[in-house]
PDB file of C-alpha atoms in Angstrom:
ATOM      1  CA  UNK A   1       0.000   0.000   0.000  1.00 86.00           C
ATOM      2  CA  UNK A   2       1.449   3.572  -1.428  1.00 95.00           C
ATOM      3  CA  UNK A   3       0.200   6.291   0.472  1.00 97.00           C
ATOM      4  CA  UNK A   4       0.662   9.829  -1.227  1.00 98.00           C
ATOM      5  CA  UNK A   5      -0.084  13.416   0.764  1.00 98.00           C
ATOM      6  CA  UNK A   6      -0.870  15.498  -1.754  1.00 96.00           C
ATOM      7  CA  UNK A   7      -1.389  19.574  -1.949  1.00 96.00           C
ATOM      8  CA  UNK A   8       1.712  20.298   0.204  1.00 97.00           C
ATOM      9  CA  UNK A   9       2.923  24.301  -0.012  1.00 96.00           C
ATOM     10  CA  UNK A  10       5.224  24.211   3.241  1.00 96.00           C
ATOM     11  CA  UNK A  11       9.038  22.406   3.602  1.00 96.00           C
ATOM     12  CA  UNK A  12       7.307  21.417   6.864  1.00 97.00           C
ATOM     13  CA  UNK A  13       4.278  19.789   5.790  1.00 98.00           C
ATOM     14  CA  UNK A  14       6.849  17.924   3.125  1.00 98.00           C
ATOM     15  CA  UNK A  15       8.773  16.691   6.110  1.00 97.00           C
ATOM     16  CA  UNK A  16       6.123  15.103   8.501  1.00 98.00           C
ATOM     17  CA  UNK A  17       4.659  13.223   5.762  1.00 98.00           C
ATOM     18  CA  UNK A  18       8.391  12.266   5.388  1.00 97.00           C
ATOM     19  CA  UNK A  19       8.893  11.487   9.062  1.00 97.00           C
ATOM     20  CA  UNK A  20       5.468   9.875   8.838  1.00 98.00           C
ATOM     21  CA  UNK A  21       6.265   7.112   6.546  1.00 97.00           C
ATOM     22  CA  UNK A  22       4.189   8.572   3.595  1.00 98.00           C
ATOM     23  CA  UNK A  23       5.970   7.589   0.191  1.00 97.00           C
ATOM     24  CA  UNK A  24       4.813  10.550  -2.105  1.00 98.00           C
ATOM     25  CA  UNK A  25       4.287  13.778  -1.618  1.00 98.00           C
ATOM     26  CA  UNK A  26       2.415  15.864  -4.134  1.00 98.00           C
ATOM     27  CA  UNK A  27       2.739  19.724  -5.463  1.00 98.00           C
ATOM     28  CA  UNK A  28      -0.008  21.039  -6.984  1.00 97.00           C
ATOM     29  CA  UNK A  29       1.306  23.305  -9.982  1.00 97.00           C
ATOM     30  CA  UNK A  30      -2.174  24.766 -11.219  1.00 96.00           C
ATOM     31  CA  UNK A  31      -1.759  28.400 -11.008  1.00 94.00           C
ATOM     32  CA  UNK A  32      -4.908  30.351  -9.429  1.00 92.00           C
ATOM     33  CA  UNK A  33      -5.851  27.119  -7.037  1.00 91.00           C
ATOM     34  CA  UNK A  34      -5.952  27.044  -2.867  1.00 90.00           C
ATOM     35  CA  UNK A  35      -2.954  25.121  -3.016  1.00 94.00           C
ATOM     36  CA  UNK A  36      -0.725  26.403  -5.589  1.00 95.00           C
ATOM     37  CA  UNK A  37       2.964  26.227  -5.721  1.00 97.00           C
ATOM     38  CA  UNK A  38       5.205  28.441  -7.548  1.00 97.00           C
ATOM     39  CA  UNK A  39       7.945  26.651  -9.109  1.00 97.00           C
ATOM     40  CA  UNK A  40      10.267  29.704  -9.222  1.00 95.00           C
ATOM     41  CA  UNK A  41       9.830  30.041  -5.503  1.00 95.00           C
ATOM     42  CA  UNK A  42       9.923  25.970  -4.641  1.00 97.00           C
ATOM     43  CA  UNK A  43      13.409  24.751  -4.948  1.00 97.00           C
ATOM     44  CA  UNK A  44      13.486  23.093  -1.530  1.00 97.00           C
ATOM     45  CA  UNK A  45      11.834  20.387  -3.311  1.00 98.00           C
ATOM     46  CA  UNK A  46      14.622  19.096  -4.797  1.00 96.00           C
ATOM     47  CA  UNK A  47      16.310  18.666  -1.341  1.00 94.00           C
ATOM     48  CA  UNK A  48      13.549  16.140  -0.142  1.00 96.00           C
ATOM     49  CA  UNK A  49      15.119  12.561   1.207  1.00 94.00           C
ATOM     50  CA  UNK A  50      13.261   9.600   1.467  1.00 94.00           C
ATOM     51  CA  UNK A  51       9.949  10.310  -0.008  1.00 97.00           C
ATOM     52  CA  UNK A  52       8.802  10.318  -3.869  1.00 97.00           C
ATOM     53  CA  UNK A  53       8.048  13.648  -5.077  1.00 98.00           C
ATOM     54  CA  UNK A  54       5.030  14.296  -7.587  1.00 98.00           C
ATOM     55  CA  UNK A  55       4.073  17.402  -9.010  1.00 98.00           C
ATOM     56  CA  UNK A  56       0.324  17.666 -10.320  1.00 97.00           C
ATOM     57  CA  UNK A  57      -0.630  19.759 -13.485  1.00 97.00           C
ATOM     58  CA  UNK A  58      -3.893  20.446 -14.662  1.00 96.00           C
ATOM     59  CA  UNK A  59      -4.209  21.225 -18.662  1.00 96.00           C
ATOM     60  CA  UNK A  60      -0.596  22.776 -18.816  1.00 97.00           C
ATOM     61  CA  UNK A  61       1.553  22.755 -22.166  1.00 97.00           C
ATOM     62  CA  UNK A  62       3.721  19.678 -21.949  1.00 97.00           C
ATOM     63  CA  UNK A  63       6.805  21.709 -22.067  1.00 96.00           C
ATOM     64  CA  UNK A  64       6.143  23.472 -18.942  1.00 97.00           C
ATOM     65  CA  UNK A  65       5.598  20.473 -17.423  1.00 97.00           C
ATOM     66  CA  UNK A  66       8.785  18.976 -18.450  1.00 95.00           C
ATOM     67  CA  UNK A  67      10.552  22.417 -17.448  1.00 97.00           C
ATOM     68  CA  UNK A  68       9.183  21.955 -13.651  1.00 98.00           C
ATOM     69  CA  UNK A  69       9.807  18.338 -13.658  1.00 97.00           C
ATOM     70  CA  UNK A  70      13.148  19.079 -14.962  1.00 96.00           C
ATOM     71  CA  UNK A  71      13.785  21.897 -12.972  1.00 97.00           C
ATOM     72  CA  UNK A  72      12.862  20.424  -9.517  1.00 98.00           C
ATOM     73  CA  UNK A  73      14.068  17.257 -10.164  1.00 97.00           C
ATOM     74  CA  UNK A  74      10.350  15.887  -9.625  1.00 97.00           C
ATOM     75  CA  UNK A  75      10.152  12.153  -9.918  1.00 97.00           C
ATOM     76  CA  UNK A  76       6.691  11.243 -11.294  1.00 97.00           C
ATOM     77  CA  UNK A  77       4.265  13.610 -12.721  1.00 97.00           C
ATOM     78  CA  UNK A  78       0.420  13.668 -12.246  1.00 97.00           C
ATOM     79  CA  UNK A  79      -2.158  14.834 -15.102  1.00 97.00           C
ATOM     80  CA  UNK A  80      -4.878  15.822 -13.350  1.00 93.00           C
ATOM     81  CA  UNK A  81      -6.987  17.424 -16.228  1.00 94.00           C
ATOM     82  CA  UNK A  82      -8.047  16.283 -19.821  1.00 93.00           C
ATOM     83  CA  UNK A  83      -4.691  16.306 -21.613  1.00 96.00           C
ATOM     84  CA  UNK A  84      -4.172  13.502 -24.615  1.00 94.00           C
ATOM     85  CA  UNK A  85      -3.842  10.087 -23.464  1.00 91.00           C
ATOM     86  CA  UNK A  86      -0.702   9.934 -25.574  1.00 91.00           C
ATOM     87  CA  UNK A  87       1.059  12.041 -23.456  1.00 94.00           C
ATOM     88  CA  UNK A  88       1.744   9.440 -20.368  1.00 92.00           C
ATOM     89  CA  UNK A  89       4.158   7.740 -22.935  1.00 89.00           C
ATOM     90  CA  UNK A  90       5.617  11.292 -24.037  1.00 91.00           C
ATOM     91  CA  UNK A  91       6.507  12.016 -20.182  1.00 92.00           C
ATOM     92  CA  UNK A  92       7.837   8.011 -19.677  1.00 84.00           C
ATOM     93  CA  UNK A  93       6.622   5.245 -17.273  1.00 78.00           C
ATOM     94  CA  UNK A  94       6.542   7.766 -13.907  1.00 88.00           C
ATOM     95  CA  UNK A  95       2.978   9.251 -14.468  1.00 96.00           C
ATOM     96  CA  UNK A  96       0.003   9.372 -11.894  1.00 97.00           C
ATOM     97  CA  UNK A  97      -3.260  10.058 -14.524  1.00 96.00           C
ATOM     98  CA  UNK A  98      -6.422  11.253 -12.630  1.00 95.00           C
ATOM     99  CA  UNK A  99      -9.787   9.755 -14.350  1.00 93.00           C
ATOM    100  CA  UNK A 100     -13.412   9.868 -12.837  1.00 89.00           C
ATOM    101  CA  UNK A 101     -14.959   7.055 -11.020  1.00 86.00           C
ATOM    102  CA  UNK A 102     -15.757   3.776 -13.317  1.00 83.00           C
ATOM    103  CA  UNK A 103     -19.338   3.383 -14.254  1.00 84.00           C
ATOM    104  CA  UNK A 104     -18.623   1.138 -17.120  1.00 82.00           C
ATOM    105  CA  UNK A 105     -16.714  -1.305 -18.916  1.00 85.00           C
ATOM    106  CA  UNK A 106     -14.873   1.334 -21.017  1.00 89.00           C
ATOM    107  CA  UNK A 107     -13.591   2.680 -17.937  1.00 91.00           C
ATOM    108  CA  UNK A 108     -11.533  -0.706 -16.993  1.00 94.00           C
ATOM    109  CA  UNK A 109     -10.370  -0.605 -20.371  1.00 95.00           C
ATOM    110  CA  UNK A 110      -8.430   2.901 -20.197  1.00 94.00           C
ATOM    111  CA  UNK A 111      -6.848   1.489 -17.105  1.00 95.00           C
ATOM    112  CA  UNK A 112      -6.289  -1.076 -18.754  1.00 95.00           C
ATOM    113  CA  UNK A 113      -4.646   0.867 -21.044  1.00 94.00           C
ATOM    114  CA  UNK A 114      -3.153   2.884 -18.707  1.00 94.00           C
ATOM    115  CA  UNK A 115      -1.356   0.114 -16.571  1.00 94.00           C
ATOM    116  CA  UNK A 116       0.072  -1.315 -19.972  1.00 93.00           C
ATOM    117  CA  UNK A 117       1.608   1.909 -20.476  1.00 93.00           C
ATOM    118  CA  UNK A 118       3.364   1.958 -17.229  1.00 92.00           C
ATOM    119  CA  UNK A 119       0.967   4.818 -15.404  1.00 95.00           C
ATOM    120  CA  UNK A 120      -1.452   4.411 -12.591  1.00 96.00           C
ATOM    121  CA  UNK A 121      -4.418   5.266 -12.818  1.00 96.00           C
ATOM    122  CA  UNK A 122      -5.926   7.813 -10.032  1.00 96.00           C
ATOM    123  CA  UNK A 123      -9.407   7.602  -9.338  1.00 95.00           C
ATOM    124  CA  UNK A 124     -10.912  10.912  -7.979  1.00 91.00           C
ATOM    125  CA  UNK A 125     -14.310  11.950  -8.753  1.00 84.00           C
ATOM    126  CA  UNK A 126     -13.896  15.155  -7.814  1.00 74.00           C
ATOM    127  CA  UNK A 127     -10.760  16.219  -9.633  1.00 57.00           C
ATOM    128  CA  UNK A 128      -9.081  17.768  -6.686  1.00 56.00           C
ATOM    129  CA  UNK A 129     -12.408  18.800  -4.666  1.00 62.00           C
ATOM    130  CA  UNK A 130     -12.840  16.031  -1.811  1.00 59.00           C
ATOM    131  CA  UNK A 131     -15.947  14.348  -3.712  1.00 67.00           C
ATOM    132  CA  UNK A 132     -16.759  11.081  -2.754  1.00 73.00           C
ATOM    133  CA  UNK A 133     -17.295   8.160  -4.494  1.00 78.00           C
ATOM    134  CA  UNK A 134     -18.876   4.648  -4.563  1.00 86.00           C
ATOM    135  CA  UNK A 135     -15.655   2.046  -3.041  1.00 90.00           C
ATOM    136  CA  UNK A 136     -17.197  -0.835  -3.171  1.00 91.00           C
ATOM    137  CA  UNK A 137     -18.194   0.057  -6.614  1.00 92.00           C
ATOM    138  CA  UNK A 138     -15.039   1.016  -7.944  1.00 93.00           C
ATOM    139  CA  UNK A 139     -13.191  -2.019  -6.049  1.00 91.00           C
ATOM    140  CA  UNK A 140     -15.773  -4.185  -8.693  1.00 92.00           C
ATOM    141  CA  UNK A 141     -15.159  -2.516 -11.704  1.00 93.00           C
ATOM    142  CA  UNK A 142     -11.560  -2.150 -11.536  1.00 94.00           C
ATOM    143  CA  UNK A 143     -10.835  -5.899  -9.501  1.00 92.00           C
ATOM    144  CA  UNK A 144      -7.292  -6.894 -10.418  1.00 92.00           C
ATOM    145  CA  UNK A 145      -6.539  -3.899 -11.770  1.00 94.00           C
ATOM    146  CA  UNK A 146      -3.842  -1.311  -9.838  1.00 95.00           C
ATOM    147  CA  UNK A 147      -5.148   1.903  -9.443  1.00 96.00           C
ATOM    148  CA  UNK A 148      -4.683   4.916  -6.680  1.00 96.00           C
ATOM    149  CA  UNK A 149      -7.623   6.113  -5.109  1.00 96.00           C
ATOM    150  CA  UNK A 150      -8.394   9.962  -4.266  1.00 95.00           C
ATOM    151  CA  UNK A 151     -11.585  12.092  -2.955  1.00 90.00           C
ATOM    152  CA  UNK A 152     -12.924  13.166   0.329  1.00 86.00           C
ATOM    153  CA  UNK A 153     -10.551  10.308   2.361  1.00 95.00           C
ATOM    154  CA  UNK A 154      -8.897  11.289   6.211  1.00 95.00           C
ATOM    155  CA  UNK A 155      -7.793   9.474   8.625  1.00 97.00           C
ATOM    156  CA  UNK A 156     -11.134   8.116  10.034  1.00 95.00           C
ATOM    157  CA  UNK A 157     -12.243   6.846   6.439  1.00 95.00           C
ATOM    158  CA  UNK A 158      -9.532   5.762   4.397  1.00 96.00           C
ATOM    159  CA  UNK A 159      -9.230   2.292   6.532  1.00 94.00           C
ATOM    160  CA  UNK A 160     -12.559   1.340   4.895  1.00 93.00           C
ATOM    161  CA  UNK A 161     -11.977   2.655   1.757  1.00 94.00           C
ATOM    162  CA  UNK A 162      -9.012   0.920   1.018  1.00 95.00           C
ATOM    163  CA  UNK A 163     -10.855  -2.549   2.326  1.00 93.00           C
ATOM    164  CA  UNK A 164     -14.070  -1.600  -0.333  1.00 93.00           C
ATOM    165  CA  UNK A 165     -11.887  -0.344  -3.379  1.00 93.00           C
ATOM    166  CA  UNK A 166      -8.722  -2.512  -3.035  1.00 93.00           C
ATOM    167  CA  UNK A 167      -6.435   0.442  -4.435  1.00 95.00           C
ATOM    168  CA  UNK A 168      -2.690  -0.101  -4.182  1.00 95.00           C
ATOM    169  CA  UNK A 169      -2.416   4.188  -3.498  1.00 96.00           C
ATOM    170  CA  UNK A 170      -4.568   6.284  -1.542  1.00 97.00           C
ATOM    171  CA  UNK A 171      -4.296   9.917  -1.819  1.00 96.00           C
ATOM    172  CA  UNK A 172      -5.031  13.333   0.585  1.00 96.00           C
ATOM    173  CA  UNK A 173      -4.862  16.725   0.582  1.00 94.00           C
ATOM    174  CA  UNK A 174      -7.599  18.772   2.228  1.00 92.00           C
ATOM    175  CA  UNK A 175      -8.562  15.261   4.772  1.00 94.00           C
ATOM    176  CA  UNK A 176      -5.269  16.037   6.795  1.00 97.00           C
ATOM    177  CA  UNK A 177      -5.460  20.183   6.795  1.00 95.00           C
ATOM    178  CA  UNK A 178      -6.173  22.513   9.242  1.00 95.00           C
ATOM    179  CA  UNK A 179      -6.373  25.023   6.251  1.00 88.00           C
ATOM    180  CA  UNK A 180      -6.308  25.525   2.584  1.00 82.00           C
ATOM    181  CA  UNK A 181      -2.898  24.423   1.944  1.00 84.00           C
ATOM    182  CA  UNK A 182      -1.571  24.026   5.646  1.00 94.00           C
ATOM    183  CA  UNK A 183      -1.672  20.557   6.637  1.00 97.00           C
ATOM    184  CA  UNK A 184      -1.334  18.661  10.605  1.00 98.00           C
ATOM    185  CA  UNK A 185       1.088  16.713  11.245  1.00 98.00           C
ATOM    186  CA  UNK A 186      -0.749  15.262  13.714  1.00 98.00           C
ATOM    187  CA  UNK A 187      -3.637  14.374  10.964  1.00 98.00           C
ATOM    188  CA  UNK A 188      -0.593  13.283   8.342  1.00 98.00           C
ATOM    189  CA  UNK A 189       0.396  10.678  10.930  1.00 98.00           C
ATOM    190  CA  UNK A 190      -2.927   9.499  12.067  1.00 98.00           C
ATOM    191  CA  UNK A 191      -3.713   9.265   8.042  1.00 98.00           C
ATOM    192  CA  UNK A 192      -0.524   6.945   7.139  1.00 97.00           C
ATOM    193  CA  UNK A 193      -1.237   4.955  10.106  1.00 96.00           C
ATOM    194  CA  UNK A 194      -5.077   4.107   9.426  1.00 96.00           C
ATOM    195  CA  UNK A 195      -4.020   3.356   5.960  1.00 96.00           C
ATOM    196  CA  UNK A 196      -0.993   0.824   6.717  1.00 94.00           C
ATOM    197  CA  UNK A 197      -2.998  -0.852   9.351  1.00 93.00           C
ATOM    198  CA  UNK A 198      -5.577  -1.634   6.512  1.00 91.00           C
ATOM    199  CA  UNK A 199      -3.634  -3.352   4.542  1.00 79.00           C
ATOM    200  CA  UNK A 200      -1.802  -6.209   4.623  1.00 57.00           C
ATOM    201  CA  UNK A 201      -0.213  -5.784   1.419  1.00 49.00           C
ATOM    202  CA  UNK A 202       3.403  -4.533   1.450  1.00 37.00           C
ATOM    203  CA  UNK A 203       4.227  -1.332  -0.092  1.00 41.00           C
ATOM    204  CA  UNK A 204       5.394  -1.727  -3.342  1.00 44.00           C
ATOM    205  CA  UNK A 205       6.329   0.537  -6.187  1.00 48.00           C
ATOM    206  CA  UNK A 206       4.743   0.807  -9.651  1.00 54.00           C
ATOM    207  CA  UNK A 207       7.063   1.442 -12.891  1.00 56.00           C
TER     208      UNK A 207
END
């Protein structure tokens, strides 16, 4: 089980996800959102030890993203908007791609798809805004299938998501904040915890 905390703006917040065993930690680079990072301004990044670091984009031109990436030495890259499905094997095998929740057999085909292309699929119904979604449903639809799972989860619910759903990543932003952007540590920890004592599976890594 991969657990990613996602939406971080502070070196601090970066850290106790680090000192909480979380193995991602995500940057939202979407200019004009709660949770915003500037790039110019974010260079600490690079300095991170012992945590994967992602950087999420939202309908950005792919050379930007590549600049950031490049730039902050980011390790995988999430597309969290409706760019071309082509571009997960223009960026390489270290991509995180947001889609909606399943509701139908074309769904498990794109991740599918997705998987044989070396990304992981995220599942987040809200794209970023805490909506929840059907688990048990979406454990059905996409059974045997790796996929990260996103939208509304904190510590208190992610335990039972990850026994309905079955996803080998959850992800959190807002369920471990005190504010827009400023996350607990205390929440962080109590969030990692929940989620490893769910799961029996080791963590493992996808390509």
């Amino acid at each position: 089980m991969l657990v990613k905390i996602c939406g971080i703006r502070r070196r601090e917040d970066a850290e106790a996800a680090v000192r909480a065993g979380a193995d991602l930690v995500g940057f939202v680079f979407v200019p004009g959102t709660p949770r915003a990072v500037d790039p110019q301004n974010a260079d600490w990044i690079k300095d991170l030890l012992g945590v994967e670091t992602v950087g999420v984009f939202r309908d950005a031109p792919l050379d930007w993203i590549d600049e950031v990436r490049r730039r902050l030495h980011l390790d995988r890259v999430q597309l969290h908007g409706s760019e071309p499905e082509d571009w997960v094997r223009t960026l390489g095998r270290a991509v995180i791609r947001r889609i909606p929740a399943p509701t139908g057999t074309g769904d498990r085909v794109r991740v599918e798809g997705l998987t044989a292309m070396g990304a992981l699929a995220l599942v987040d119904p809200g794209a970023g805004d805490g909506v929840l979604c059907d688990w048990s449903a979406v454990g059905r639809r996409l059974s045997g299938l790796p996929f990260g799972l996103a939208g509304g989860l904190e510590p208190k619910t992610v335990g039972r998501a990850i026994r309905e759903a079955g996803p080998m990543l959850v992800d959190v932003s807002s369920g471990v904040e005190v504010s827009h952007g400023v996350k607990s540590a205390a929440k962080i920890e109590a969030f990692v915890q929940a989620a490893r004592n769910a799961s029996s599976r080791h963590a493992i890594s996808f390509p």
